[in-house]
Amino acid sequence: MINFNGHNRTVKELLLEAANFIDSKYDAQRQRINFTEFIERNELELALDSLFELSDEVEECFEYGFWMNLRQAAVIMKSIEQQERIDQKKSDF
């Protein structure tokens, strides 16, 4: 867990919060469906990948909060590669 302003947040919570930034019009997208399945099975790295790939799949740059939640989840998971991919994506907007 990591502490943000006095709140302990888990990777799963961060990923679910990131998903809240996604418009419901994308609920039928392959990667959105994959995310839901991975979250339910606690396959958090795959869930993070799915959210990241969803932005490519729909060719939309989601809100900054989406990326910050993904990045914090990657930090907790100590995934340097994911952090770098997310930083690159964030720099696109």
PDB file of N, CA and C in Angstrom:
ATOM      1  N   MET A   1       0.832  -1.185   0.000  1.00  0.00           N
ATOM      2  CA  MET A   1       0.000   0.000   0.000  1.00  0.00           C
ATOM      3  C   MET A   1       0.875   1.245   0.000  1.00  0.00           C
ATOM      4  N   ILE A   2       0.302   2.300  -0.483  1.00  0.00           N
ATOM      5  CA  ILE A   2       1.001   3.585  -0.488  1.00  0.00           C
ATOM      6  C   ILE A   2       0.089   4.618   0.139  1.00  0.00           C
ATOM      7  N   ASN A   3       0.694   5.589   0.795  1.00  0.00           N
ATOM      8  CA  ASN A   3      -0.088   6.594   1.503  1.00  0.00           C
ATOM      9  C   ASN A   3      -0.180   7.863   0.666  1.00  0.00           C
ATOM     10  N   PHE A   4      -1.400   8.287   0.333  1.00  0.00           N
ATOM     11  CA  PHE A   4      -1.657   9.536  -0.367  1.00  0.00           C
ATOM     12  C   PHE A   4      -2.524  10.402   0.520  1.00  0.00           C
ATOM     13  N   ASN A   5      -1.956  11.489   1.000  1.00  0.00           N
ATOM     14  CA  ASN A   5      -2.715  12.430   1.830  1.00  0.00           C
ATOM     15  C   ASN A   5      -3.456  11.723   2.965  1.00  0.00           C
ATOM     16  N   GLY A   6      -2.771  10.809   3.615  1.00  0.00           N
ATOM     17  CA  GLY A   6      -3.368  10.130   4.754  1.00  0.00           C
ATOM     18  C   GLY A   6      -4.240   8.946   4.395  1.00  0.00           C
ATOM     19  N   HIS A   7      -4.332   8.617   3.115  1.00  0.00           N
ATOM     20  CA  HIS A   7      -5.152   7.481   2.701  1.00  0.00           C
ATOM     21  C   HIS A   7      -4.255   6.381   2.167  1.00  0.00           C
ATOM     22  N   ASN A   8      -4.447   5.189   2.665  1.00  0.00           N
ATOM     23  CA  ASN A   8      -3.709   4.046   2.135  1.00  0.00           C
ATOM     24  C   ASN A   8      -4.486   3.514   0.937  1.00  0.00           C
ATOM     25  N   ARG A   9      -3.797   3.390  -0.183  1.00  0.00           N
ATOM     26  CA  ARG A   9      -4.466   2.934  -1.396  1.00  0.00           C
ATOM     27  C   ARG A   9      -3.701   1.756  -1.970  1.00  0.00           C
ATOM     28  N   THR A  10      -4.430   0.745  -2.334  1.00  0.00           N
ATOM     29  CA  THR A  10      -3.822  -0.435  -2.917  1.00  0.00           C
ATOM     30  C   THR A  10      -3.775  -0.287  -4.439  1.00  0.00           C
ATOM     31  N   VAL A  11      -3.010  -1.147  -5.067  1.00  0.00           N
ATOM     32  CA  VAL A  11      -2.942  -1.159  -6.523  1.00  0.00           C
ATOM     33  C   VAL A  11      -4.338  -1.349  -7.104  1.00  0.00           C
ATOM     34  N   LYS A  12      -5.081  -2.285  -6.541  1.00  0.00           N
ATOM     35  CA  LYS A  12      -6.432  -2.548  -7.053  1.00  0.00           C
ATOM     36  C   LYS A  12      -7.309  -1.303  -6.954  1.00  0.00           C
ATOM     37  N   GLU A  13      -7.239  -0.595  -5.843  1.00  0.00           N
ATOM     38  CA  GLU A  13      -8.031   0.635  -5.689  1.00  0.00           C
ATOM     39  C   GLU A  13      -7.617   1.683  -6.712  1.00  0.00           C
ATOM     40  N   LEU A  14      -6.322   1.817  -6.936  1.00  0.00           N
ATOM     41  CA  LEU A  14      -5.835   2.792  -7.915  1.00  0.00           C
ATOM     42  C   LEU A  14      -6.314   2.450  -9.326  1.00  0.00           C
ATOM     43  N   LEU A  15      -6.274   1.166  -9.659  1.00  0.00           N
ATOM     44  CA  LEU A  15      -6.726   0.756 -10.983  1.00  0.00           C
ATOM     45  C   LEU A  15      -8.229   0.965 -11.153  1.00  0.00           C
ATOM     46  N   LEU A  16      -8.987   0.641 -10.123  1.00  0.00           N
ATOM     47  CA  LEU A  16     -10.429   0.864 -10.191  1.00  0.00           C
ATOM     48  C   LEU A  16     -10.753   2.350 -10.300  1.00  0.00           C
ATOM     49  N   GLU A  17      -9.995   3.170  -9.592  1.00  0.00           N
ATOM     50  CA  GLU A  17     -10.194   4.612  -9.684  1.00  0.00           C
ATOM     51  C   GLU A  17      -9.843   5.120 -11.082  1.00  0.00           C
ATOM     52  N   ALA A  18      -8.775   4.597 -11.660  1.00  0.00           N
ATOM     53  CA  ALA A  18      -8.412   4.970 -13.032  1.00  0.00           C
ATOM     54  C   ALA A  18      -9.541   4.607 -13.990  1.00  0.00           C
ATOM     55  N   ALA A  19     -10.119   3.431 -13.802  1.00  0.00           N
ATOM     56  CA  ALA A  19     -11.209   2.980 -14.676  1.00  0.00           C
ATOM     57  C   ALA A  19     -12.413   3.904 -14.589  1.00  0.00           C
ATOM     58  N   ASN A  20     -12.587   4.573 -13.456  1.00  0.00           N
ATOM     59  CA  ASN A  20     -13.706   5.507 -13.310  1.00  0.00           C
ATOM     60  C   ASN A  20     -13.584   6.715 -14.229  1.00  0.00           C
ATOM     61  N   PHE A  21     -12.381   6.983 -14.731  1.00  0.00           N
ATOM     62  CA  PHE A  21     -12.176   8.100 -15.659  1.00  0.00           C
ATOM     63  C   PHE A  21     -12.586   7.748 -17.091  1.00  0.00           C
ATOM     64  N   ILE A  22     -12.889   6.471 -17.334  1.00  0.00           N
ATOM     65  CA  ILE A  22     -13.209   6.015 -18.690  1.00  0.00           C
ATOM     66  C   ILE A  22     -14.710   6.154 -18.936  1.00  0.00           C
ATOM     67  N   ASP A  23     -15.047   6.812 -20.015  1.00  0.00           N
ATOM     68  CA  ASP A  23     -16.449   7.012 -20.392  1.00  0.00           C
ATOM     69  C   ASP A  23     -17.115   5.658 -20.634  1.00  0.00           C
ATOM     70  N   SER A  24     -18.355   5.535 -20.227  1.00  0.00           N
ATOM     71  CA  SER A  24     -19.085   4.270 -20.363  1.00  0.00           C
ATOM     72  C   SER A  24     -19.277   3.852 -21.825  1.00  0.00           C
ATOM     73  N   LYS A  25     -19.093   4.778 -22.749  1.00  0.00           N
ATOM     74  CA  LYS A  25     -19.223   4.405 -24.168  1.00  0.00           C
ATOM     75  C   LYS A  25     -18.151   3.394 -24.587  1.00  0.00           C
ATOM     76  N   TYR A  26     -17.123   3.224 -23.757  1.00  0.00           N
ATOM     77  CA  TYR A  26     -16.063   2.271 -24.057  1.00  0.00           C
ATOM     78  C   TYR A  26     -16.228   0.935 -23.330  1.00  0.00           C
ATOM     79  N   ASP A  27     -17.339   0.750 -22.648  1.00  0.00           N
ATOM     80  CA  ASP A  27     -17.543  -0.472 -21.871  1.00  0.00           C
ATOM     81  C   ASP A  27     -17.496  -1.754 -22.705  1.00  0.00           C
ATOM     82  N   ALA A  28     -17.831  -1.672 -23.977  1.00  0.00           N
ATOM     83  CA  ALA A  28     -17.839  -2.862 -24.830  1.00  0.00           C
ATOM     84  C   ALA A  28     -16.491  -3.098 -25.519  1.00  0.00           C
ATOM     85  N   GLN A  29     -15.542  -2.219 -25.309  1.00  0.00           N
ATOM     86  CA  GLN A  29     -14.221  -2.389 -25.912  1.00  0.00           C
ATOM     87  C   GLN A  29     -13.509  -3.599 -25.311  1.00  0.00           C
ATOM     88  N   ARG A  30     -12.768  -4.288 -26.144  1.00  0.00           N
ATOM     89  CA  ARG A  30     -12.072  -5.514 -25.744  1.00  0.00           C
ATOM     90  C   ARG A  30     -11.213  -5.307 -24.499  1.00  0.00           C
ATOM     91  N   GLN A  31     -10.399  -4.269 -24.472  1.00  0.00           N
ATOM     92  CA  GLN A  31      -9.498  -4.068 -23.341  1.00  0.00           C
ATOM     93  C   GLN A  31     -10.254  -3.667 -22.069  1.00  0.00           C
ATOM     94  N   ARG A  32     -11.379  -3.005 -22.201  1.00  0.00           N
ATOM     95  CA  ARG A  32     -12.192  -2.659 -21.018  1.00  0.00           C
ATOM     96  C   ARG A  32     -12.777  -3.927 -20.405  1.00  0.00           C
ATOM     97  N   ILE A  33     -13.226  -4.820 -21.257  1.00  0.00           N
ATOM     98  CA  ILE A  33     -13.762  -6.106 -20.798  1.00  0.00           C
ATOM     99  C   ILE A  33     -12.647  -6.926 -20.147  1.00  0.00           C
ATOM    100  N   ASN A  34     -11.477  -6.948 -20.794  1.00  0.00           N
ATOM    101  CA  ASN A  34     -10.332  -7.661 -20.223  1.00  0.00           C
ATOM    102  C   ASN A  34      -9.977  -7.109 -18.848  1.00  0.00           C
ATOM    103  N   PHE A  35      -9.979  -5.785 -18.718  1.00  0.00           N
ATOM    104  CA  PHE A  35      -9.664  -5.163 -17.434  1.00  0.00           C
ATOM    105  C   PHE A  35     -10.575  -5.700 -16.340  1.00  0.00           C
ATOM    106  N   THR A  36     -11.860  -5.732 -16.604  1.00  0.00           N
ATOM    107  CA  THR A  36     -12.828  -6.198 -15.609  1.00  0.00           C
ATOM    108  C   THR A  36     -12.534  -7.636 -15.198  1.00  0.00           C
ATOM    109  N   GLU A  37     -12.242  -8.472 -16.166  1.00  0.00           N
ATOM    110  CA  GLU A  37     -11.934  -9.877 -15.864  1.00  0.00           C
ATOM    111  C   GLU A  37     -10.652  -9.994 -15.040  1.00  0.00           C
ATOM    112  N   PHE A  38      -9.631  -9.235 -15.415  1.00  0.00           N
ATOM    113  CA  PHE A  38      -8.360  -9.307 -14.693  1.00  0.00           C
ATOM    114  C   PHE A  38      -8.497  -8.778 -13.263  1.00  0.00           C
ATOM    115  N   ILE A  39      -9.231  -7.708 -13.081  1.00  0.00           N
ATOM    116  CA  ILE A  39      -9.444  -7.142 -11.735  1.00  0.00           C
ATOM    117  C   ILE A  39     -10.158  -8.163 -10.858  1.00  0.00           C
ATOM    118  N   GLU A  40     -11.173  -8.812 -11.402  1.00  0.00           N
ATOM    119  CA  GLU A  40     -11.924  -9.808 -10.636  1.00  0.00           C
ATOM    120  C   GLU A  40     -11.038 -10.969 -10.196  1.00  0.00           C
ATOM    121  N   ARG A  41     -10.016 -11.292 -10.998  1.00  0.00           N
ATOM    122  CA  ARG A  41      -9.108 -12.407 -10.676  1.00  0.00           C
ATOM    123  C   ARG A  41      -7.835 -11.927  -9.976  1.00  0.00           C
ATOM    124  N   ASN A  42      -7.788 -10.644  -9.635  1.00  0.00           N
ATOM    125  CA  ASN A  42      -6.616 -10.035  -8.990  1.00  0.00           C
ATOM    126  C   ASN A  42      -5.337 -10.189  -9.810  1.00  0.00           C
ATOM    127  N   GLU A  43      -5.481 -10.171 -11.105  1.00  0.00           N
ATOM    128  CA  GLU A  43      -4.324 -10.171 -12.007  1.00  0.00           C
ATOM    129  C   GLU A  43      -4.027  -8.711 -12.338  1.00  0.00           C
ATOM    130  N   LEU A  44      -3.386  -8.050 -11.370  1.00  0.00           N
ATOM    131  CA  LEU A  44      -3.289  -6.594 -11.410  1.00  0.00           C
ATOM    132  C   LEU A  44      -2.367  -6.069 -12.498  1.00  0.00           C
ATOM    133  N   GLU A  45      -1.294  -6.763 -12.784  1.00  0.00           N
ATOM    134  CA  GLU A  45      -0.408  -6.304 -13.861  1.00  0.00           C
ATOM    135  C   GLU A  45      -1.125  -6.366 -15.201  1.00  0.00           C
ATOM    136  N   LEU A  46      -1.883  -7.421 -15.422  1.00  0.00           N
ATOM    137  CA  LEU A  46      -2.642  -7.538 -16.660  1.00  0.00           C
ATOM    138  C   LEU A  46      -3.756  -6.503 -16.713  1.00  0.00           C
ATOM    139  N   ALA A  47      -4.357  -6.208 -15.566  1.00  0.00           N
ATOM    140  CA  ALA A  47      -5.397  -5.182 -15.511  1.00  0.00           C
ATOM    141  C   ALA A  47      -4.807  -3.820 -15.882  1.00  0.00           C
ATOM    142  N   LEU A  48      -3.628  -3.509 -15.350  1.00  0.00           N
ATOM    143  CA  LEU A  48      -2.964  -2.254 -15.686  1.00  0.00           C
ATOM    144  C   LEU A  48      -2.666  -2.207 -17.187  1.00  0.00           C
ATOM    145  N   ASP A  49      -2.129  -3.290 -17.727  1.00  0.00           N
ATOM    146  CA  ASP A  49      -1.846  -3.353 -19.170  1.00  0.00           C
ATOM    147  C   ASP A  49      -3.112  -3.096 -19.984  1.00  0.00           C
ATOM    148  N   SER A  50      -4.207  -3.678 -19.564  1.00  0.00           N
ATOM    149  CA  SER A  50      -5.462  -3.525 -20.302  1.00  0.00           C
ATOM    150  C   SER A  50      -5.920  -2.071 -20.334  1.00  0.00           C
ATOM    151  N   LEU A  51      -5.821  -1.385 -19.209  1.00  0.00           N
ATOM    152  CA  LEU A  51      -6.214   0.027 -19.194  1.00  0.00           C
ATOM    153  C   LEU A  51      -5.299   0.854 -20.088  1.00  0.00           C
ATOM    154  N   PHE A  52      -4.012   0.579 -20.015  1.00  0.00           N
ATOM    155  CA  PHE A  52      -3.070   1.306 -20.861  1.00  0.00           C
ATOM    156  C   PHE A  52      -3.397   1.076 -22.332  1.00  0.00           C
ATOM    157  N   GLU A  53      -3.597  -0.168 -22.692  1.00  0.00           N
ATOM    158  CA  GLU A  53      -3.861  -0.517 -24.085  1.00  0.00           C
ATOM    159  C   GLU A  53      -5.226  -0.016 -24.556  1.00  0.00           C
ATOM    160  N   LEU A  54      -6.164   0.168 -23.647  1.00  0.00           N
ATOM    161  CA  LEU A  54      -7.464   0.693 -24.017  1.00  0.00           C
ATOM    162  C   LEU A  54      -7.333   2.078 -24.648  1.00  0.00           C
ATOM    163  N   SER A  55      -6.448   2.899 -24.111  1.00  0.00           N
ATOM    164  CA  SER A  55      -6.287   4.240 -24.668  1.00  0.00           C
ATOM    165  C   SER A  55      -5.789   4.167 -26.112  1.00  0.00           C
ATOM    166  N   ASP A  56      -4.958   3.175 -26.428  1.00  0.00           N
ATOM    167  CA  ASP A  56      -4.516   2.982 -27.809  1.00  0.00           C
ATOM    168  C   ASP A  56      -5.649   2.430 -28.666  1.00  0.00           C
ATOM    169  N   GLU A  57      -6.387   1.491 -28.098  1.00  0.00           N
ATOM    170  CA  GLU A  57      -7.469   0.837 -28.834  1.00  0.00           C
ATOM    171  C   GLU A  57      -8.530   1.838 -29.278  1.00  0.00           C
ATOM    172  N   VAL A  58      -8.868   2.771 -28.414  1.00  0.00           N
ATOM    173  CA  VAL A  58      -9.919   3.747 -28.738  1.00  0.00           C
ATOM    174  C   VAL A  58      -9.337   5.058 -29.270  1.00  0.00           C
ATOM    175  N   GLU A  59      -8.007   5.130 -29.314  1.00  0.00           N
ATOM    176  CA  GLU A  59      -7.296   6.304 -29.811  1.00  0.00           C
ATOM    177  C   GLU A  59      -7.760   7.583 -29.124  1.00  0.00           C
ATOM    178  N   GLU A  60      -7.834   7.494 -27.806  1.00  0.00           N
ATOM    179  CA  GLU A  60      -8.214   8.660 -27.011  1.00  0.00           C
ATOM    180  C   GLU A  60      -7.223   8.818 -25.868  1.00  0.00           C
ATOM    181  N   CYS A  61      -6.912  10.057 -25.578  1.00  0.00           N
ATOM    182  CA  CYS A  61      -6.025  10.340 -24.452  1.00  0.00           C
ATOM    183  C   CYS A  61      -6.915  10.670 -23.252  1.00  0.00           C
ATOM    184  N   PHE A  62      -6.978   9.772 -22.311  1.00  0.00           N
ATOM    185  CA  PHE A  62      -7.849   9.956 -21.165  1.00  0.00           C
ATOM    186  C   PHE A  62      -7.339  11.073 -20.255  1.00  0.00           C
ATOM    187  N   GLU A  63      -8.156  11.433 -19.287  1.00  0.00           N
ATOM    188  CA  GLU A  63      -7.824  12.522 -18.367  1.00  0.00           C
ATOM    189  C   GLU A  63      -6.546  12.241 -17.580  1.00  0.00           C
ATOM    190  N   TYR A  64      -5.960  13.317 -17.114  1.00  0.00           N
ATOM    191  CA  TYR A  64      -4.710  13.256 -16.364  1.00  0.00           C
ATOM    192  C   TYR A  64      -4.837  12.340 -15.142  1.00  0.00           C
ATOM    193  N   GLY A  65      -5.960  12.386 -14.438  1.00  0.00           N
ATOM    194  CA  GLY A  65      -6.176  11.542 -13.264  1.00  0.00           C
ATOM    195  C   GLY A  65      -6.089  10.058 -13.583  1.00  0.00           C
ATOM    196  N   PHE A  66      -6.539   9.678 -14.760  1.00  0.00           N
ATOM    197  CA  PHE A  66      -6.438   8.292 -15.225  1.00  0.00           C
ATOM    198  C   PHE A  66      -4.972   7.870 -15.226  1.00  0.00           C
ATOM    199  N   TRP A  67      -4.126   8.703 -15.842  1.00  0.00           N
ATOM    200  CA  TRP A  67      -2.705   8.384 -15.965  1.00  0.00           C
ATOM    201  C   TRP A  67      -1.988   8.422 -14.626  1.00  0.00           C
ATOM    202  N   MET A  68      -2.369   9.344 -13.767  1.00  0.00           N
ATOM    203  CA  MET A  68      -1.725   9.420 -12.452  1.00  0.00           C
ATOM    204  C   MET A  68      -2.032   8.179 -11.618  1.00  0.00           C
ATOM    205  N   ASN A  69      -3.258   7.696 -11.679  1.00  0.00           N
ATOM    206  CA  ASN A  69      -3.608   6.467 -10.965  1.00  0.00           C
ATOM    207  C   ASN A  69      -2.855   5.270 -11.532  1.00  0.00           C
ATOM    208  N   LEU A  70      -2.764   5.191 -12.862  1.00  0.00           N
ATOM    209  CA  LEU A  70      -2.006   4.092 -13.466  1.00  0.00           C
ATOM    210  C   LEU A  70      -0.541   4.163 -13.049  1.00  0.00           C
ATOM    211  N   ARG A  71       0.013   5.363 -13.061  1.00  0.00           N
ATOM    212  CA  ARG A  71       1.428   5.503 -12.714  1.00  0.00           C
ATOM    213  C   ARG A  71       1.673   5.114 -11.256  1.00  0.00           C
ATOM    214  N   GLN A  72       0.807   5.542 -10.351  1.00  0.00           N
ATOM    215  CA  GLN A  72       0.978   5.182  -8.944  1.00  0.00           C
ATOM    216  C   GLN A  72       0.880   3.680  -8.746  1.00  0.00           C
ATOM    217  N   ALA A  73      -0.019   3.046  -9.478  1.00  0.00           N
ATOM    218  CA  ALA A  73      -0.127   1.584  -9.402  1.00  0.00           C
ATOM    219  C   ALA A  73       1.168   0.939  -9.893  1.00  0.00           C
ATOM    220  N   ALA A  74       1.726   1.449 -10.982  1.00  0.00           N
ATOM    221  CA  ALA A  74       2.980   0.915 -11.516  1.00  0.00           C
ATOM    222  C   ALA A  74       4.130   1.119 -10.535  1.00  0.00           C
ATOM    223  N   VAL A  75       4.139   2.260  -9.842  1.00  0.00           N
ATOM    224  CA  VAL A  75       5.177   2.528  -8.836  1.00  0.00           C
ATOM    225  C   VAL A  75       5.100   1.492  -7.726  1.00  0.00           C
ATOM    226  N   ILE A  76       3.907   1.253  -7.227  1.00  0.00           N
ATOM    227  CA  ILE A  76       3.733   0.281  -6.141  1.00  0.00           C
ATOM    228  C   ILE A  76       4.167  -1.109  -6.595  1.00  0.00           C
ATOM    229  N   MET A  77       3.838  -1.446  -7.839  1.00  0.00           N
ATOM    230  CA  MET A  77       4.211  -2.766  -8.366  1.00  0.00           C
ATOM    231  C   MET A  77       5.684  -2.823  -8.767  1.00  0.00           C
ATOM    232  N   LYS A  78       6.363  -1.690  -8.672  1.00  0.00           N
ATOM    233  CA  LYS A  78       7.787  -1.590  -9.030  1.00  0.00           C
ATOM    234  C   LYS A  78       8.031  -1.995 -10.479  1.00  0.00           C
ATOM    235  N   SER A  79       7.123  -1.559 -11.337  1.00  0.00           N
ATOM    236  CA  SER A  79       7.226  -1.842 -12.763  1.00  0.00           C
ATOM    237  C   SER A  79       7.785  -0.615 -13.483  1.00  0.00           C
ATOM    238  N   ILE A  80       9.101  -0.583 -13.597  1.00  0.00           N
ATOM    239  CA  ILE A  80       9.788   0.544 -14.240  1.00  0.00           C
ATOM    240  C   ILE A  80       9.336   0.688 -15.688  1.00  0.00           C
ATOM    241  N   GLU A  81       9.204  -0.435 -16.384  1.00  0.00           N
ATOM    242  CA  GLU A  81       8.785  -0.395 -17.790  1.00  0.00           C
ATOM    243  C   GLU A  81       7.419   0.266 -17.933  1.00  0.00           C
ATOM    244  N   GLN A  82       6.479  -0.107 -17.083  1.00  0.00           N
ATOM    245  CA  GLN A  82       5.146   0.498 -17.143  1.00  0.00           C
ATOM    246  C   GLN A  82       5.200   1.983 -16.798  1.00  0.00           C
ATOM    247  N   GLN A  83       5.986   2.337 -15.799  1.00  0.00           N
ATOM    248  CA  GLN A  83       6.110   3.750 -15.431  1.00  0.00           C
ATOM    249  C   GLN A  83       6.595   4.566 -16.623  1.00  0.00           C
ATOM    250  N   GLU A  84       7.583   4.046 -17.326  1.00  0.00           N
ATOM    251  CA  GLU A  84       8.130   4.750 -18.488  1.00  0.00           C
ATOM    252  C   GLU A  84       7.100   4.854 -19.606  1.00  0.00           C
ATOM    253  N   ARG A  85       6.362   3.785 -19.858  1.00  0.00           N
ATOM    254  CA  ARG A  85       5.309   3.823 -20.890  1.00  0.00           C
ATOM    255  C   ARG A  85       4.224   4.848 -20.544  1.00  0.00           C
ATOM    256  N   ILE A  86       3.855   4.877 -19.274  1.00  0.00           N
ATOM    257  CA  ILE A  86       2.824   5.817 -18.837  1.00  0.00           C
ATOM    258  C   ILE A  86       3.341   7.244 -18.920  1.00  0.00           C
ATOM    259  N   ASP A  87       4.588   7.471 -18.502  1.00  0.00           N
ATOM    260  CA  ASP A  87       5.155   8.809 -18.609  1.00  0.00           C
ATOM    261  C   ASP A  87       5.188   9.290 -20.055  1.00  0.00           C
ATOM    262  N   GLN A  88       5.527   8.395 -20.968  1.00  0.00           N
ATOM    263  CA  GLN A  88       5.537   8.759 -22.388  1.00  0.00           C
ATOM    264  C   GLN A  88       4.134   9.132 -22.859  1.00  0.00           C
ATOM    265  N   LYS A  89       3.160   8.342 -22.452  1.00  0.00           N
ATOM    266  CA  LYS A  89       1.774   8.589 -22.863  1.00  0.00           C
ATOM    267  C   LYS A  89       1.282   9.930 -22.291  1.00  0.00           C
ATOM    268  N   LYS A  90       1.629  10.190 -21.025  1.00  0.00           N
ATOM    269  CA  LYS A  90       1.220  11.447 -20.394  1.00  0.00           C
ATOM    270  C   LYS A  90       1.836  12.640 -21.117  1.00  0.00           C
ATOM    271  N   SER A  91       3.046  12.484 -21.620  1.00  0.00           N
ATOM    272  CA  SER A  91       3.711  13.598 -22.278  1.00  0.00           C
ATOM    273  C   SER A  91       3.072  13.923 -23.632  1.00  0.00           C
ATOM    274  N   ASP A  92       2.220  13.016 -24.127  1.00  0.00           N
ATOM    275  CA  ASP A  92       1.536  13.248 -25.385  1.00  0.00           C
ATOM    276  C   ASP A  92       0.467  14.332 -25.298  1.00  0.00           C
ATOM    277  N   PHE A  93       0.070  14.682 -24.053  1.00  0.00           N
ATOM    278  CA  PHE A  93      -0.959  15.720 -23.950  1.00  0.00           C
ATOM    279  C   PHE A  93      -0.578  16.787 -23.020  1.00  0.00           C
TER     280      PHE A  93
END
